[in-house]
C-alpha positions as CSV (number, residue, x, y, z in Angstrom):
1,M,28.3,-40.3,-58.4
2,P,31.3,-38.1,-59.6
3,V,31.6,-34.7,-58.1
4,R,30.7,-31.7,-60.3
5,D,33.1,-31.4,-63.2
6,D,34.6,-28.1,-62.2
7,L,35.4,-29.3,-58.7
8,T,37.2,-32.5,-59.7
9,D,40.7,-31.2,-59.2
10,M,39.8,-28.8,-56.4
11,A,41.6,-29.2,-53.0
12,P,39.7,-28.3,-49.9
13,Y,40.7,-25.1,-48.1
14,G,42.4,-25.6,-44.8
15,A,45.5,-24.5,-43.0
16,P,47.2,-27.3,-41.0
17,Q,45.8,-27.9,-37.5
18,L,48.7,-29.6,-35.8
19,D,49.6,-30.2,-32.2
20,V,52.8,-28.2,-31.9
21,A,54.3,-26.0,-29.2
22,V,54.0,-22.7,-31.1
23,R,51.1,-22.3,-33.5
24,L,51.3,-19.1,-35.6
25,N,49.6,-20.0,-38.8
26,T,45.9,-19.0,-38.8
27,N,45.8,-15.3,-37.7
28,E,43.9,-16.0,-34.6
29,T,44.4,-13.8,-31.6
30,P,46.4,-15.4,-28.7
31,F,44.1,-13.8,-26.1
32,A,40.9,-15.3,-25.1
33,P,37.7,-13.2,-24.7
34,P,37.5,-11.4,-21.4
35,P,35.6,-13.0,-18.5
36,E,32.8,-10.5,-18.7
37,F,32.0,-11.8,-22.2
38,F,31.4,-15.4,-20.9
39,A,29.4,-14.0,-17.9
40,G,27.2,-12.0,-20.2
41,L,26.6,-14.9,-22.6
42,Q,25.9,-17.2,-19.6
43,R,23.2,-14.8,-18.4
44,R,21.5,-14.9,-21.9
45,L,21.7,-18.6,-22.5
46,P,18.9,-19.8,-20.2
47,H,16.5,-17.4,-21.8
48,L,17.1,-18.5,-25.4
49,P,14.2,-20.5,-26.9
50,L,16.4,-23.1,-28.4
51,H,13.4,-25.3,-29.1
52,R,12.4,-22.7,-31.6
53,Y,14.1,-21.6,-34.8
54,P,16.3,-18.4,-34.4
55,D,15.2,-15.0,-35.7
56,R,15.8,-15.6,-39.4
57,G,16.7,-12.0,-40.0
58,A,19.0,-11.6,-36.9
59,R,17.3,-8.3,-36.4
60,A,18.6,-7.4,-33.0
61,L,22.2,-8.3,-33.9
62,R,22.0,-6.4,-37.2
63,A,20.4,-3.4,-35.4
64,A,23.3,-3.4,-32.9
65,L,25.9,-3.6,-35.7
66,G,24.1,-0.8,-37.5
67,A,24.1,1.4,-34.4
68,R,27.9,0.9,-34.1
69,F,28.4,2.3,-37.6
70,G,25.5,4.8,-37.7
71,R,23.6,2.8,-40.3
72,P,20.1,1.4,-40.4
73,T,19.4,-2.3,-39.9
74,G,18.5,-2.6,-43.6
75,Q,22.1,-1.9,-44.6
76,V,23.6,-4.6,-42.4
77,W,23.8,-8.4,-42.9
78,A,25.3,-11.1,-40.8
79,A,26.2,-14.8,-41.4
80,K,28.4,-17.6,-40.1
81,G,31.8,-16.0,-40.5
82,S,32.8,-13.5,-43.3
83,N,33.5,-16.5,-45.6
84,E,29.8,-17.3,-45.6
85,V,29.0,-13.6,-46.2
86,L,31.4,-13.8,-49.2
87,L,29.8,-17.1,-50.4
88,Q,26.4,-15.5,-50.3
89,L,27.6,-12.5,-52.3
90,F,29.3,-14.7,-54.9
91,Q,26.1,-16.8,-55.2
92,A,23.9,-13.8,-55.6
93,Y,26.0,-11.8,-58.0
94,G,28.3,-14.4,-59.5
95,G,27.4,-17.8,-60.9
96,P,27.6,-19.4,-64.3
97,G,28.6,-16.9,-67.0
98,R,29.7,-14.3,-64.5
99,R,33.2,-13.2,-63.5
100,L,34.9,-12.2,-60.3
101,L,38.0,-9.9,-60.3
102,L,40.6,-10.7,-57.6
103,T,44.2,-9.6,-56.9
104,A,47.1,-12.1,-57.3
105,P,48.4,-13.0,-54.9
106,G,45.5,-12.7,-52.5
107,Y,43.4,-14.4,-49.8
108,S,43.5,-18.1,-50.8
109,A,39.9,-18.7,-49.9
110,H,38.5,-16.1,-52.3
111,P,39.0,-18.2,-55.5
112,L,37.8,-21.3,-53.7
113,I,34.6,-19.7,-52.5
114,A,34.1,-18.4,-56.1
115,R,34.6,-21.8,-57.5
116,T,32.0,-23.4,-55.3
117,A,29.6,-20.6,-56.5
118,A,30.4,-21.5,-60.1
119,T,31.9,-18.1,-60.7
120,A,34.9,-17.6,-63.1
121,V,37.9,-15.7,-61.7
122,V,40.0,-13.1,-63.4
123,E,43.1,-11.8,-61.6
124,V,45.0,-8.6,-61.6
125,P,48.7,-8.9,-60.5
126,L,49.8,-6.8,-57.6
127,G,52.7,-4.4,-58.1
128,D,55.9,-4.0,-56.1
129,G,55.2,-4.2,-52.4
130,F,51.9,-6.0,-53.0
131,T,50.1,-2.8,-53.9
132,L,47.6,-1.8,-56.5
133,D,47.6,1.7,-57.9
134,P,44.4,3.5,-59.2
135,D,45.4,3.4,-62.9
136,T,46.2,-0.3,-62.8
137,A,43.0,-0.9,-60.9
138,A,40.8,1.0,-63.3
139,D,42.5,-0.7,-66.3
140,A,41.9,-4.2,-64.8
141,A,38.3,-3.4,-64.0
142,E,37.6,-2.2,-67.5
143,R,39.3,-5.2,-69.1
144,A,37.8,-7.8,-66.9
145,H,34.1,-6.9,-67.5
146,A,33.6,-8.5,-64.1
147,H,30.3,-8.6,-62.3
148,V,32.0,-8.7,-58.9
149,I,35.3,-7.3,-57.7
150,C,36.8,-8.3,-54.4
151,V,39.9,-6.9,-52.7
152,A,41.2,-7.5,-49.2
153,S,42.4,-4.5,-47.1
154,P,44.6,-5.2,-45.3
155,H,45.8,-7.6,-47.9
156,N,46.3,-11.2,-46.9
157,P,49.0,-12.4,-46.6
158,A,51.1,-9.3,-47.1
159,G,49.2,-6.9,-44.9
160,T,49.2,-3.9,-47.3
161,L,46.2,-1.5,-47.4
162,V,44.0,-0.7,-50.4
163,G,43.6,3.0,-50.7
164,A,40.4,4.9,-51.1
165,D,41.5,6.0,-54.5
166,V,41.9,2.4,-55.6
167,V,38.5,1.4,-54.3
168,R,37.0,4.4,-56.1
169,A,38.9,3.5,-59.4
170,L,37.6,0.0,-59.3
171,H,34.0,1.2,-58.7
172,D,34.0,4.0,-61.3
173,A,35.7,2.0,-64.1
174,S,33.1,-0.8,-63.9
175,D,29.5,-1.8,-63.3
176,A,30.5,-4.4,-60.8
177,L,29.7,-4.9,-57.2
178,V,32.9,-3.9,-55.4
179,I,33.6,-5.8,-52.2
180,V,36.3,-4.7,-49.7
181,D,37.1,-7.6,-47.3
182,E,38.2,-5.9,-44.1
183,A,38.8,-9.0,-41.9
184,Y,41.9,-7.3,-40.3
185,I,41.0,-3.6,-40.6
186,E,40.9,-3.1,-36.8
187,F,44.6,-3.6,-36.6
188,A,45.1,-0.8,-39.2
189,G,42.7,1.7,-37.6
190,D,39.3,3.0,-38.5
191,E,40.8,5.7,-40.7
192,A,41.9,3.0,-43.1
193,S,38.4,1.6,-43.6
194,A,36.3,1.9,-46.7
195,V,33.1,2.3,-44.5
196,S,33.2,6.0,-44.9
197,M,32.8,5.6,-48.7
198,L,29.5,3.7,-48.5
199,G,27.5,6.8,-49.0
200,E,29.6,7.9,-52.0
201,L,29.9,4.6,-54.0
202,D,26.5,3.0,-54.7
203,R,27.8,-0.5,-55.4
204,L,30.2,-0.8,-52.5
205,V,30.1,-3.6,-49.9
206,V,32.3,-3.8,-46.8
207,C,32.8,-7.2,-45.1
208,R,34.1,-7.7,-41.6
209,T,34.5,-10.5,-39.1
210,F,34.4,-11.2,-35.3
211,S,37.2,-13.8,-35.8
212,K,40.3,-11.6,-35.6
213,A,40.2,-8.4,-33.6
214,W,37.1,-9.5,-31.6
215,R,38.8,-12.7,-30.3
216,L,35.9,-14.9,-31.5
217,A,37.3,-17.1,-34.3
218,G,35.6,-20.2,-32.7
219,L,32.2,-18.5,-32.8
220,R,32.0,-18.0,-36.6
221,L,30.3,-14.6,-37.0
222,G,30.8,-12.2,-39.9
223,Y,28.9,-9.3,-41.3
224,L,28.7,-6.7,-44.1
225,L,27.6,-3.1,-44.6
226,A,26.0,-2.4,-48.0
227,P,23.1,-0.7,-49.8
228,P,19.7,-2.0,-48.8
229,W,19.2,-3.8,-52.2
230,V,22.2,-6.0,-51.5
231,I,20.6,-7.2,-48.3
232,D,17.4,-7.9,-50.2
233,D,19.3,-10.0,-52.7
234,L,21.2,-12.0,-50.1
235,R,17.9,-13.2,-48.6
236,K,17.4,-15.0,-51.9
237,V,20.5,-17.2,-51.4
238,R,20.9,-17.6,-47.7
239,L,20.0,-20.9,-46.1
240,P,16.9,-21.0,-43.9
241,Y,17.8,-19.9,-40.3
242,H,21.5,-19.7,-41.3
243,L,22.6,-17.8,-38.2
244,D,21.8,-19.7,-35.0
245,A,20.4,-18.2,-31.8
246,I,23.6,-18.7,-29.7
247,T,25.8,-17.0,-32.2
248,Q,23.4,-14.1,-32.4
249,A,23.3,-13.8,-28.6
250,A,27.1,-13.9,-28.4
251,G,27.4,-11.2,-31.0
252,L,25.1,-8.9,-29.0
253,V,27.2,-9.5,-25.9
254,A,30.4,-8.8,-27.7
255,L,29.0,-5.5,-29.0
256,E,27.9,-4.5,-25.5
257,L,31.5,-5.0,-24.4
258,V,33.3,-3.5,-27.4
259,D,36.0,-1.8,-25.3
260,A,36.9,-5.0,-23.4
261,M,36.7,-7.2,-26.5
262,T,39.1,-5.1,-28.5
263,A,41.4,-3.9,-25.7
264,H,44.1,-6.2,-26.8
265,I,44.5,-4.6,-30.3
266,A,47.1,-2.1,-29.2
267,Q,49.1,-4.9,-27.7
268,I,48.9,-6.9,-30.9
269,V,50.0,-3.9,-33.0
270,A,52.9,-3.2,-30.6
271,E,54.0,-6.8,-30.7
272,R,53.8,-6.9,-34.5
273,D,56.1,-3.9,-34.7
274,W,58.5,-5.5,-32.2
275,L,58.5,-8.8,-34.0
276,T,59.0,-7.2,-37.4
277,A,62.1,-5.4,-36.1
278,Q,63.5,-8.6,-34.7
279,L,62.9,-10.5,-37.9
280,E,64.7,-7.8,-39.9
281,Q,67.8,-8.7,-37.9
282,V,67.8,-12.4,-38.9
283,P,70.2,-12.9,-41.8
284,G,68.6,-13.9,-45.0
285,L,65.0,-12.8,-44.1
286,K,63.0,-10.0,-45.6
287,T,59.7,-8.8,-44.1
288,S,56.8,-7.0,-45.7
289,P,55.3,-4.0,-43.8
290,S,52.0,-5.2,-42.4
291,H,48.8,-3.5,-41.1
292,G,47.3,-6.8,-40.0
293,N,48.0,-9.2,-37.1
294,F,50.6,-11.1,-39.1
295,V,53.9,-10.6,-40.9
296,L,54.9,-12.0,-44.3
297,V,58.5,-13.2,-44.4
298,R,60.6,-14.2,-47.4
299,G,63.4,-16.7,-46.7
300,A,66.3,-17.8,-48.7
301,D,64.6,-20.9,-50.1
302,D,61.3,-22.9,-49.8
303,T,62.5,-25.0,-46.8
304,L,61.8,-22.4,-44.1
305,F,58.3,-23.7,-43.3
306,A,59.4,-27.3,-42.9
307,Q,62.5,-26.4,-40.9
308,L,60.4,-24.3,-38.5
309,L,57.8,-27.1,-38.2
310,S,60.5,-29.6,-37.3
311,R,61.4,-27.3,-34.4
312,G,57.8,-27.1,-33.1
313,V,56.8,-23.8,-34.7
314,L,53.9,-23.8,-37.2
315,V,53.6,-20.9,-39.6
316,R,51.7,-20.6,-42.9
317,D,53.5,-21.7,-46.0
318,F,53.0,-19.6,-49.1
319,S,56.1,-20.7,-51.0
320,H,54.0,-22.6,-53.6
321,V,52.0,-19.5,-54.5
322,T,52.9,-17.4,-57.6
323,G,54.5,-14.2,-56.4
324,L,55.2,-15.5,-52.9
325,A,58.3,-17.8,-53.6
326,N,60.0,-18.7,-50.3
327,C,57.4,-16.9,-48.3
328,V,55.8,-17.8,-45.0
329,R,53.2,-15.8,-43.0
330,I,53.6,-15.5,-39.2
331,T,50.6,-14.7,-37.0
332,I,51.3,-12.3,-34.2
333,G,51.2,-14.2,-30.9
334,T,52.6,-13.7,-27.5
335,R,56.1,-12.6,-26.6
336,S,57.1,-16.1,-25.4
337,E,55.8,-17.6,-28.7
338,H,57.8,-15.0,-30.7
339,Q,60.9,-15.7,-28.7
340,A,60.5,-19.4,-29.5
341,L,60.1,-18.5,-33.1
342,L,63.2,-16.3,-33.2
343,A,65.2,-19.0,-31.5
344,A,64.1,-21.5,-34.2
345,L,64.8,-19.0,-37.0
346,H,68.4,-18.4,-35.7
347,D,68.9,-22.1,-35.4
348,V,67.7,-22.6,-39.0
349,V,69.9,-19.8,-40.4
């Protein structure tokens, strides 16, 4: 049986998972969760009724997330990673005959998730410095006649922020559901978040994840904040018991230990700034100012990825993406990993 016609030439999403000395390609944090997280989860595990299905509504987890943001449970949703959250949104509000507006370049999984949800994609090119101004945003929203608009802030892979004026322009110039994907927002600071606009814009959704700043990429837990009618609609497309009991318990433990779970963020930000300064001193390289836990670097040609890999350093190759010629993205790791990276870069140059 042939695959669906619109998926015939689609390549699966996936960054390389290679056994190399320095792996800086998937924007994970280099720091494991603190010991108290594992101790807290271990205390909960024996009491989980794993012979029964989990709470289908993940009510305790959603209530705890809501309390963190001062919002009721009915305005919070959780799923297996923010990518599943996005898939559910695209399934509910996209689909055949509907359009999704994205930025170009942008997060590479967004158009793939849309495609699996049979949703057509329209793109608005980013301006200089990988930014979007309010006038361009409003014009794109008006022209696209999109049912869903999705922007990442910080942008992936450049790390630029989407301003509140741009979010408002996208919302007010359209009738679309406007999604702000804030997977890396903790590295930029709460003041950069669109969460404060939820009461102002009635079709705004903010997505987040535990994978990055919360050190739990292996757990797969994401969530969103949105008007209550969005949560009601997502119940129509979510799979039965989509969020398992262990993940729900782990999320609750993490929220109880928020300070310990996120204590490394300041170190990541400081290391990002240090690495950026070092990269700027490497001849032939140009960096893009980043608010995430990564740095976008443009080299002299498209061989930078391969040359680093041959020296045991794995970064993310974007040189094949329109608007990102000769670019690689480097995840912020440890100082020793960065020193190995810099040694490899100087060797290449």
